[in-house]
XYZ file of C-alpha atoms in Angstrom:
205
model
C -14.274 -8.654 2.055
C -15.824 -6.381 -0.589
C -13.149 -4.821 -2.774
C -12.950 -1.357 -4.637
C -10.247 0.277 -6.205
C -10.443 4.044 -5.178
C -7.863 5.101 -7.818
C -4.721 3.827 -9.440
C -1.408 5.127 -8.543
C 0.939 7.073 -10.884
C 4.469 7.978 -11.194
C 5.351 11.661 -12.057
C 9.011 12.766 -12.578
C 10.174 16.233 -13.373
C 13.792 17.116 -13.977
C 16.203 17.084 -11.190
C 15.047 15.861 -7.783
C 11.307 16.847 -8.330
C 8.933 13.865 -8.392
C 5.406 13.269 -7.246
C 4.492 9.593 -7.181
C 1.384 8.498 -5.487
C 0.107 4.971 -4.718
C -3.051 3.123 -5.709
C -5.599 3.298 -2.970
C -7.834 0.322 -2.102
C -11.058 0.226 -0.068
C -12.129 -2.944 1.695
C -15.266 -3.613 3.650
C -16.537 -6.581 5.650
C -19.545 -5.292 7.432
C -17.615 -4.525 10.599
C -14.686 -2.671 9.254
C -14.067 -0.061 6.543
C -10.408 -0.368 5.487
C -8.112 1.629 3.125
C -4.924 0.118 1.893
C -2.130 2.764 1.046
C -4.263 5.971 0.990
C -1.545 7.659 -0.894
C 0.354 10.982 -0.960
C -0.343 14.666 -1.095
C -0.873 14.726 -4.984
C -3.760 12.378 -4.591
C -5.765 14.200 -1.963
C -8.460 15.369 -4.476
C -8.809 11.880 -5.894
C -8.958 10.393 -2.460
C -11.711 12.756 -1.249
C -13.668 12.365 -4.588
C -13.521 8.593 -4.513
C -14.522 8.179 -0.950
C -17.372 10.535 -1.509
C -18.628 8.478 -4.371
C -18.240 5.320 -2.158
C -20.243 6.941 0.543
C -17.363 6.830 3.077
C -16.567 9.693 5.298
C -12.989 10.040 6.780
C -14.365 9.165 10.300
C -15.900 6.067 8.999
C -12.622 4.426 8.213
C -11.717 1.912 10.861
C -8.340 0.672 9.722
C -5.543 1.890 7.361
C -3.293 -0.766 6.115
C 0.139 0.138 4.754
C 2.448 -1.904 2.345
C 5.231 0.263 3.703
C 5.952 3.618 5.198
C 6.901 5.911 2.458
C 5.031 9.244 2.076
C 3.627 8.508 -1.352
C 1.723 5.565 0.213
C 1.238 6.891 3.746
C 1.007 10.633 3.894
C -2.822 10.649 3.680
C -3.079 8.298 6.814
C -3.263 11.645 8.866
C -6.754 12.355 7.780
C -8.322 9.185 9.266
C -8.339 10.102 12.976
C -10.495 7.257 14.048
C -8.479 4.621 12.219
C -6.144 2.139 13.468
C -3.008 2.382 11.539
C -1.596 -1.076 10.675
C 1.884 -1.672 9.256
C 4.930 -3.951 9.713
C 6.619 -3.683 13.000
C 10.035 -2.916 11.250
C 8.829 0.567 10.523
C 9.736 1.462 14.163
C 13.377 0.538 13.564
C 14.069 3.361 11.025
C 15.735 6.652 11.754
C 13.462 9.064 9.926
C 15.418 12.089 10.837
C 18.149 10.870 8.744
C 15.813 11.338 5.735
C 16.638 15.061 5.980
C 15.696 18.166 8.198
C 12.486 18.758 6.152
C 11.504 15.247 4.959
C 12.269 13.810 8.510
C 9.892 16.253 10.112
C 7.208 15.297 7.671
C 7.568 11.588 8.648
C 7.365 12.552 12.320
C 4.246 14.722 11.680
C 2.556 11.685 10.067
C 3.486 9.317 12.849
C 2.375 11.872 15.416
C -1.059 12.093 13.782
C -1.826 8.456 14.311
C -4.088 7.844 17.273
C -3.604 3.992 17.337
C -0.935 1.892 15.717
C -1.181 -1.924 15.523
C 2.199 -3.247 14.105
C 2.025 -6.684 12.442
C 4.138 -9.430 11.124
C 3.570 -12.028 8.395
C 0.435 -13.950 8.995
C -3.280 -13.279 8.508
C -5.605 -10.440 9.402
C -9.307 -11.136 10.078
C -8.869 -14.443 8.161
C -9.134 -12.647 4.767
C -5.981 -10.708 4.395
C -2.576 -12.551 4.088
C 0.323 -10.413 4.989
C 3.483 -11.625 2.993
C 6.803 -10.021 4.082
C 8.440 -8.691 0.912
C 11.377 -6.572 2.355
C 13.087 -5.919 -0.839
C 11.944 -2.298 -1.255
C 12.303 -1.335 2.447
C 12.681 -3.294 5.650
C 8.978 -2.994 6.631
C 7.566 -3.651 3.139
C 4.744 -6.277 2.763
C 2.329 -7.259 0.070
C -1.197 -8.272 0.794
C -3.285 -11.152 -0.777
C -6.986 -10.390 0.010
C -9.881 -12.841 -0.227
C -12.770 -10.809 -1.608
C -16.364 -11.591 -2.524
C -16.514 -9.527 -5.683
C -13.057 -9.772 -7.288
C -11.567 -13.127 -6.214
C -8.138 -13.116 -4.633
C -6.677 -9.644 -4.973
C -2.934 -9.244 -4.829
C -1.800 -5.754 -3.609
C 1.944 -5.764 -4.534
C 3.096 -2.469 -3.024
C 6.458 -1.548 -4.382
C 7.586 -5.196 -4.676
C 6.310 -4.724 -8.246
C 5.081 -1.210 -8.732
C 4.276 -1.083 -12.413
C 3.083 -3.411 -15.093
C 6.328 -3.326 -17.137
C 8.311 -4.494 -14.202
C 5.921 -7.364 -13.772
C 6.333 -8.316 -17.517
C 10.177 -8.196 -17.150
C 9.710 -10.747 -14.278
C 7.476 -12.993 -16.344
C 9.704 -12.867 -19.310
C 12.698 -14.002 -17.179
C 14.510 -10.697 -17.564
C 14.841 -10.704 -13.850
C 15.919 -13.766 -11.733
C 16.175 -12.317 -8.231
C 14.459 -13.433 -4.991
C 11.890 -10.519 -5.402
C 10.880 -11.644 -8.834
C 10.640 -15.234 -7.689
C 8.238 -14.284 -4.909
C 6.294 -11.878 -7.027
C 5.555 -14.559 -9.599
C 4.609 -17.151 -6.810
C 2.171 -14.614 -5.579
C 0.885 -13.813 -8.939
C -0.073 -17.435 -9.408
C -2.343 -17.187 -6.521
C -4.277 -14.101 -7.512
C -7.105 -13.181 -9.783
C -6.295 -9.504 -9.761
C -3.236 -7.590 -9.223
C -3.128 -4.086 -7.901
C 0.168 -2.267 -8.831
C 1.141 0.683 -6.608
C 2.009 3.061 -9.448
C -0.040 1.652 -12.494
C -3.289 0.356 -13.535
C -4.376 -2.990 -12.277
C -4.404 -6.406 -14.170
C -7.409 -8.734 -13.978
C -6.428 -12.235 -14.965
C -8.739 -13.865 -17.424
């Protein structure tokens, strides 16, 4: 797989219940497939369109979209890739999205209804290059990806298992000792580059 970070994610909170986080988006290519991991939410639409344009990728060229989990800050923009197969953990189908609220629930339904093809997965390998690791600490369908790439070594896409650098440093310094931290550190040891969903990446040197 050839790796490219389309844009890093961020976290923006305003007072009260107003927030606008958006995830890091990754582009992967292997000659047969053009893959986007976590294309992000509404606030990153301009960044997504700009980055894809610079990469020479049109929305209709995208063959697959991989999701670490189905939250709108990671998955809203899936609706713009009409030719893509959406791939996410099978547990996404067990959630009652209507319970998220009369407006937010409708938005989740709109996103799901926009998908032309869905291929749920479990832990294992995709195309012999992407290892799917079940990390259901953030949501029941949450996974992390460890990707073998030709230009960046082993790239770990944490999702929201470890969303920002400071959380990772807390784990490494022993400030957290839970199961999520243990798994995150084990995955880190296998990676050359770490993509955080809401922060800049780290390249191990």
